[in-house]
Amino acid sequence: MTHLTEGGLSSVVVGVGSRLPKRIVSNADLQKSLDTSDEWIVQRTGIRQRHVAGEDEPTSKLGLGAAQAALADAGLSPDDVDLVIVATSTPDHTFPSVATQIQAGLGMTHGAGFDLQAVCSGFVFAVATADKFLRSGSHRRALVVGAETFSRLVDWTDRSTCVLFGDGAGAIVLEAQSREQAQGRGVLTTHLRSDGRHREKLYVDGGPSTTRTTGVLRMAGREVFRHAVGMATDVAEDAFAATGTNAEDLDWFVPHQANRRIIEASAEKLGVAPSKVVLTVDLHANTSAASIPLALSVAKADGRIKRGDLVMIEAMGGGFTWGAALIRW
Ligand code: UT7
């Protein structure tokens, strides 16, 4: 748990951006090759379409596009950034990291970049990590990216998983500002959790040190669903308690976009009004670590999220991992 520093530094969001693959695959498209239907997918998940990356659109390219868009939104250049953290479970290669590829793509030879893997909770973990770097004074500005190509991990013949996922990337720029400069803005609190006993419920059945292959995503969907709402709302409540705020104080609730039913049940349990919930699962499906920054990008671009708004991000995913952060935008 972290609190907004007293007399110290805050990590303020100064830019947000995203990049989606060109190709859109609708539920009707999937119906042609799978025993599924638009009706089933929409009713059970809220998903209507997903973007699927082409061979020329690896995770690093999507992440680079999102990073460039976030820098443009902030009015900054790569020279102004000294830290790149990428949340991803679908790197281009086992190594080097996607972060170093994005760094190179931006023409940065200074600073540091690394990847962080917490599956669907990755972006929340990355924001918490960047916040700690920035508030320590070791770095000045961080690009925090969530970038994924889950289309490469799913078994396209398994209707119980492949219809759920999509590809994309989103990014924010966080800047260390003095308390006077920040005026109450910034990452107010972050809460991270994990519990490895749940490994078998959501995992990829391959990897370099076991099968020497990439593997395929396996999920006991109903089991994940059973835990998702409780875990997500627990950390959200922790964030409210740490800051003396409650659901009524929130301007925007921007949860991980896995399933509309999970999102609506979480909002209801927390007492967040439906009008404050940012929902993009219909357009993007589940893009894992990219889903929150993609949703932030949509809600910032359409004028919903404004300077000074109180924004809650939360996620739950493989591991299990789960986490929440409260941000004064
Ligand atoms: O991002 C990280 C975390 N991941 C999640 O949060 C996902 C959590 N889980 C879920 O979102 C939901 O459990 C799913 C969307 C995966 C599944 O929804 P559900 O309401 O839990 O359905 P179910 O798994 O209980 O399946 C119901 C039926 C089954 O048929 P029977 O056994 O009742 O005859 C499935 O075979 O739906 C069938 N089914 C499908 N039918 C048409 C499963 N997938 C499909 C499909 N199209 N794509």
CSV table of N, CA and C and ligand atoms in Angstrom, one decimal, residues 34-37 40-41 44-45 120 159-161 163-165 202 219-225 228 256-259 261-262 286 288 316-318, ligand 1:
chain,number,residue,atom,x,y,z
A,34,LEU,N,-16.6,-21.5,-36.1
A,34,LEU,CA,-16.8,-22.1,-34.8
A,34,LEU,C,-18.2,-22.4,-34.4
A,35,ASP,N,-18.5,-23.4,-33.6
A,35,ASP,CA,-19.8,-23.6,-33.1
A,35,ASP,C,-20.2,-22.7,-32.0
A,36,THR,N,-20.4,-21.4,-32.4
A,36,THR,CA,-20.8,-20.4,-31.4
A,36,THR,C,-21.8,-19.4,-32.1
A,37,SER,N,-22.2,-18.4,-31.4
A,37,SER,CA,-23.1,-17.4,-32.0
A,37,SER,C,-22.9,-16.1,-31.4
A,40,TRP,N,-24.8,-15.8,-28.1
A,40,TRP,CA,-24.1,-16.4,-26.9
A,40,TRP,C,-23.0,-15.5,-26.4
A,41,ILE,N,-22.2,-15.0,-27.3
A,41,ILE,CA,-21.0,-14.2,-26.9
A,41,ILE,C,-21.4,-12.9,-26.3
A,44,ARG,N,-23.2,-13.7,-22.7
A,44,ARG,CA,-22.4,-14.2,-21.6
A,44,ARG,C,-21.2,-13.2,-21.3
A,45,THR,N,-20.8,-12.4,-22.3
A,45,THR,CA,-19.6,-11.6,-22.1
A,45,THR,C,-19.7,-10.1,-22.4
A,120,CYS,N,-3.5,-10.3,-16.6
A,120,CYS,CA,-4.5,-9.3,-16.8
A,120,CYS,C,-4.4,-8.1,-15.8
A,159,ARG,N,-13.8,-22.9,-28.6
A,159,ARG,CA,-14.8,-21.8,-28.5
A,159,ARG,C,-14.9,-21.2,-27.1
A,160,SER,N,-14.5,-22.0,-26.1
A,160,SER,CA,-14.7,-21.5,-24.7
A,160,SER,C,-13.7,-20.5,-24.3
A,161,THR,N,-12.6,-20.4,-25.1
A,161,THR,CA,-11.6,-19.3,-24.8
A,161,THR,C,-11.4,-18.3,-26.0
A,163,VAL,N,-13.0,-16.9,-28.3
A,163,VAL,CA,-13.9,-15.8,-28.5
A,163,VAL,C,-13.7,-14.6,-27.6
A,164,LEU,N,-13.0,-14.9,-26.5
A,164,LEU,CA,-13.0,-13.9,-25.4
A,164,LEU,C,-11.9,-12.9,-25.5
A,165,PHE,N,-10.9,-13.2,-26.3
A,165,PHE,CA,-9.7,-12.3,-26.3
A,165,PHE,C,-9.4,-11.5,-27.5
A,202,LEU,N,-6.2,-20.7,-14.7
A,202,LEU,CA,-5.9,-19.8,-15.9
A,202,LEU,C,-4.4,-19.8,-16.1
A,219,MET,N,-8.2,-22.2,-19.7
A,219,MET,CA,-9.0,-21.5,-18.6
A,219,MET,C,-10.2,-22.3,-18.2
A,220,ALA,N,-10.4,-22.4,-16.9
A,220,ALA,CA,-11.6,-22.9,-16.3
A,220,ALA,C,-12.5,-21.6,-16.0
A,221,GLY,N,-13.2,-21.2,-17.1
A,221,GLY,CA,-13.9,-19.9,-17.1
A,221,GLY,C,-14.8,-19.7,-15.9
A,222,ARG,N,-15.6,-20.7,-15.6
A,222,ARG,CA,-16.6,-20.6,-14.5
A,222,ARG,C,-15.9,-20.4,-13.2
A,223,GLU,N,-14.7,-21.1,-13.0
A,223,GLU,CA,-13.9,-21.0,-11.8
A,223,GLU,C,-13.3,-19.6,-11.6
A,224,VAL,N,-12.8,-19.0,-12.7
A,224,VAL,CA,-12.3,-17.7,-12.7
A,224,VAL,C,-13.4,-16.7,-12.4
A,225,PHE,N,-14.5,-16.8,-13.0
A,225,PHE,CA,-15.6,-16.0,-12.8
A,225,PHE,C,-16.0,-15.9,-11.3
A,228,ALA,N,-13.5,-13.7,-9.5
A,228,ALA,CA,-13.2,-12.4,-10.0
A,228,ALA,C,-13.8,-11.3,-9.3
A,256,HIS,N,-10.5,-3.8,-15.4
A,256,HIS,CA,-10.1,-4.7,-16.5
A,256,HIS,C,-11.3,-5.2,-17.3
A,257,GLN,N,-11.2,-5.2,-18.6
A,257,GLN,CA,-12.3,-5.6,-19.5
A,257,GLN,C,-12.3,-7.0,-19.9
A,258,ALA,N,-12.8,-7.9,-19.0
A,258,ALA,CA,-12.8,-9.3,-19.4
A,258,ALA,C,-14.2,-9.8,-19.7
A,259,ASN,N,-15.2,-9.3,-19.0
A,259,ASN,CA,-16.6,-9.8,-19.1
A,259,ASN,C,-17.5,-8.7,-18.6
A,261,ARG,N,-20.4,-9.0,-17.5
A,261,ARG,CA,-21.1,-9.4,-16.3
A,261,ARG,C,-20.3,-9.2,-15.0
A,262,ILE,N,-19.0,-9.5,-15.1
A,262,ILE,CA,-18.1,-9.4,-14.0
A,262,ILE,C,-17.9,-7.9,-13.6
A,286,ASN,N,-11.2,-9.1,-24.3
A,286,ASN,CA,-10.3,-9.1,-23.2
A,286,ASN,C,-8.9,-9.0,-23.8
A,288,SER,N,-6.2,-8.4,-21.9
A,288,SER,CA,-5.3,-8.6,-20.8
A,288,SER,C,-4.7,-7.3,-20.3
A,316,MET,N,-8.1,-8.3,-12.3
A,316,MET,CA,-7.9,-9.6,-11.7
A,316,MET,C,-7.5,-10.5,-12.9
A,317,GLY,N,-6.6,-11.4,-12.7
A,317,GLY,CA,-6.2,-12.3,-13.8
A,317,GLY,C,-5.4,-13.5,-13.3
A,318,GLY,N,-4.7,-14.1,-14.3
A,318,GLY,CA,-4.0,-15.4,-14.1
A,318,GLY,C,-3.0,-15.3,-13.0
B,1,UT7,O1,-9.1,-11.8,-17.8
B,1,UT7,C1,-8.9,-12.7,-16.8
B,1,UT7,C2,-9.9,-13.4,-16.4
B,1,UT7,N1,-10.8,-14.1,-17.2
B,1,UT7,C3,-12.1,-13.9,-17.0
B,1,UT7,O2,-12.5,-13.1,-16.2
B,1,UT7,C4,-13.1,-14.9,-17.6
B,1,UT7,C5,-14.0,-15.3,-16.6
B,1,UT7,N2,-15.1,-16.2,-17.0
B,1,UT7,C6,-16.0,-15.8,-17.9
B,1,UT7,O3,-16.0,-14.7,-18.3
B,1,UT7,C7,-17.1,-16.8,-18.2
B,1,UT7,O4,-17.1,-17.9,-17.3
B,1,UT7,C8,-17.1,-17.3,-19.6
B,1,UT7,C9,-17.5,-16.2,-20.6
B,1,UT7,C10,-15.7,-17.8,-20.0
B,1,UT7,C11,-18.1,-18.4,-19.8
B,1,UT7,O5,-19.4,-18.0,-19.4
B,1,UT7,P1,-20.3,-18.9,-18.4
B,1,UT7,O6,-21.6,-18.3,-18.3
B,1,UT7,O7,-19.5,-19.2,-17.2
B,1,UT7,O8,-20.5,-20.2,-19.3
B,1,UT7,P2,-20.0,-21.7,-19.0
B,1,UT7,O9,-18.6,-21.8,-19.1
B,1,UT7,O10,-20.7,-22.2,-17.8
B,1,UT7,O11,-20.6,-22.5,-20.3
B,1,UT7,C12,-22.0,-22.5,-20.5
B,1,UT7,C13,-22.3,-23.3,-21.8
B,1,UT7,C14,-21.5,-24.6,-21.9
B,1,UT7,O12,-22.4,-25.6,-22.5
B,1,UT7,P3,-23.2,-26.7,-21.6
B,1,UT7,O13,-22.1,-27.4,-20.9
B,1,UT7,O14,-24.0,-25.9,-20.7
B,1,UT7,O15,-23.9,-27.4,-22.6
B,1,UT7,C15,-20.4,-24.3,-22.9
B,1,UT7,O16,-20.0,-25.4,-23.6
B,1,UT7,O17,-21.9,-22.5,-23.0
B,1,UT7,C16,-21.0,-23.3,-23.8
B,1,UT7,N3,-20.1,-22.5,-24.5
B,1,UT7,C17,-20.3,-21.8,-25.6
B,1,UT7,N4,-21.4,-21.8,-26.4
B,1,UT7,C18,-21.4,-21.0,-27.5
B,1,UT7,C19,-18.8,-22.1,-24.1
B,1,UT7,N5,-18.3,-21.3,-25.0
B,1,UT7,C20,-19.2,-21.1,-25.9
B,1,UT7,C21,-19.2,-20.3,-27.1
B,1,UT7,N6,-20.3,-20.3,-27.9
B,1,UT7,N7,-18.1,-19.5,-27.5
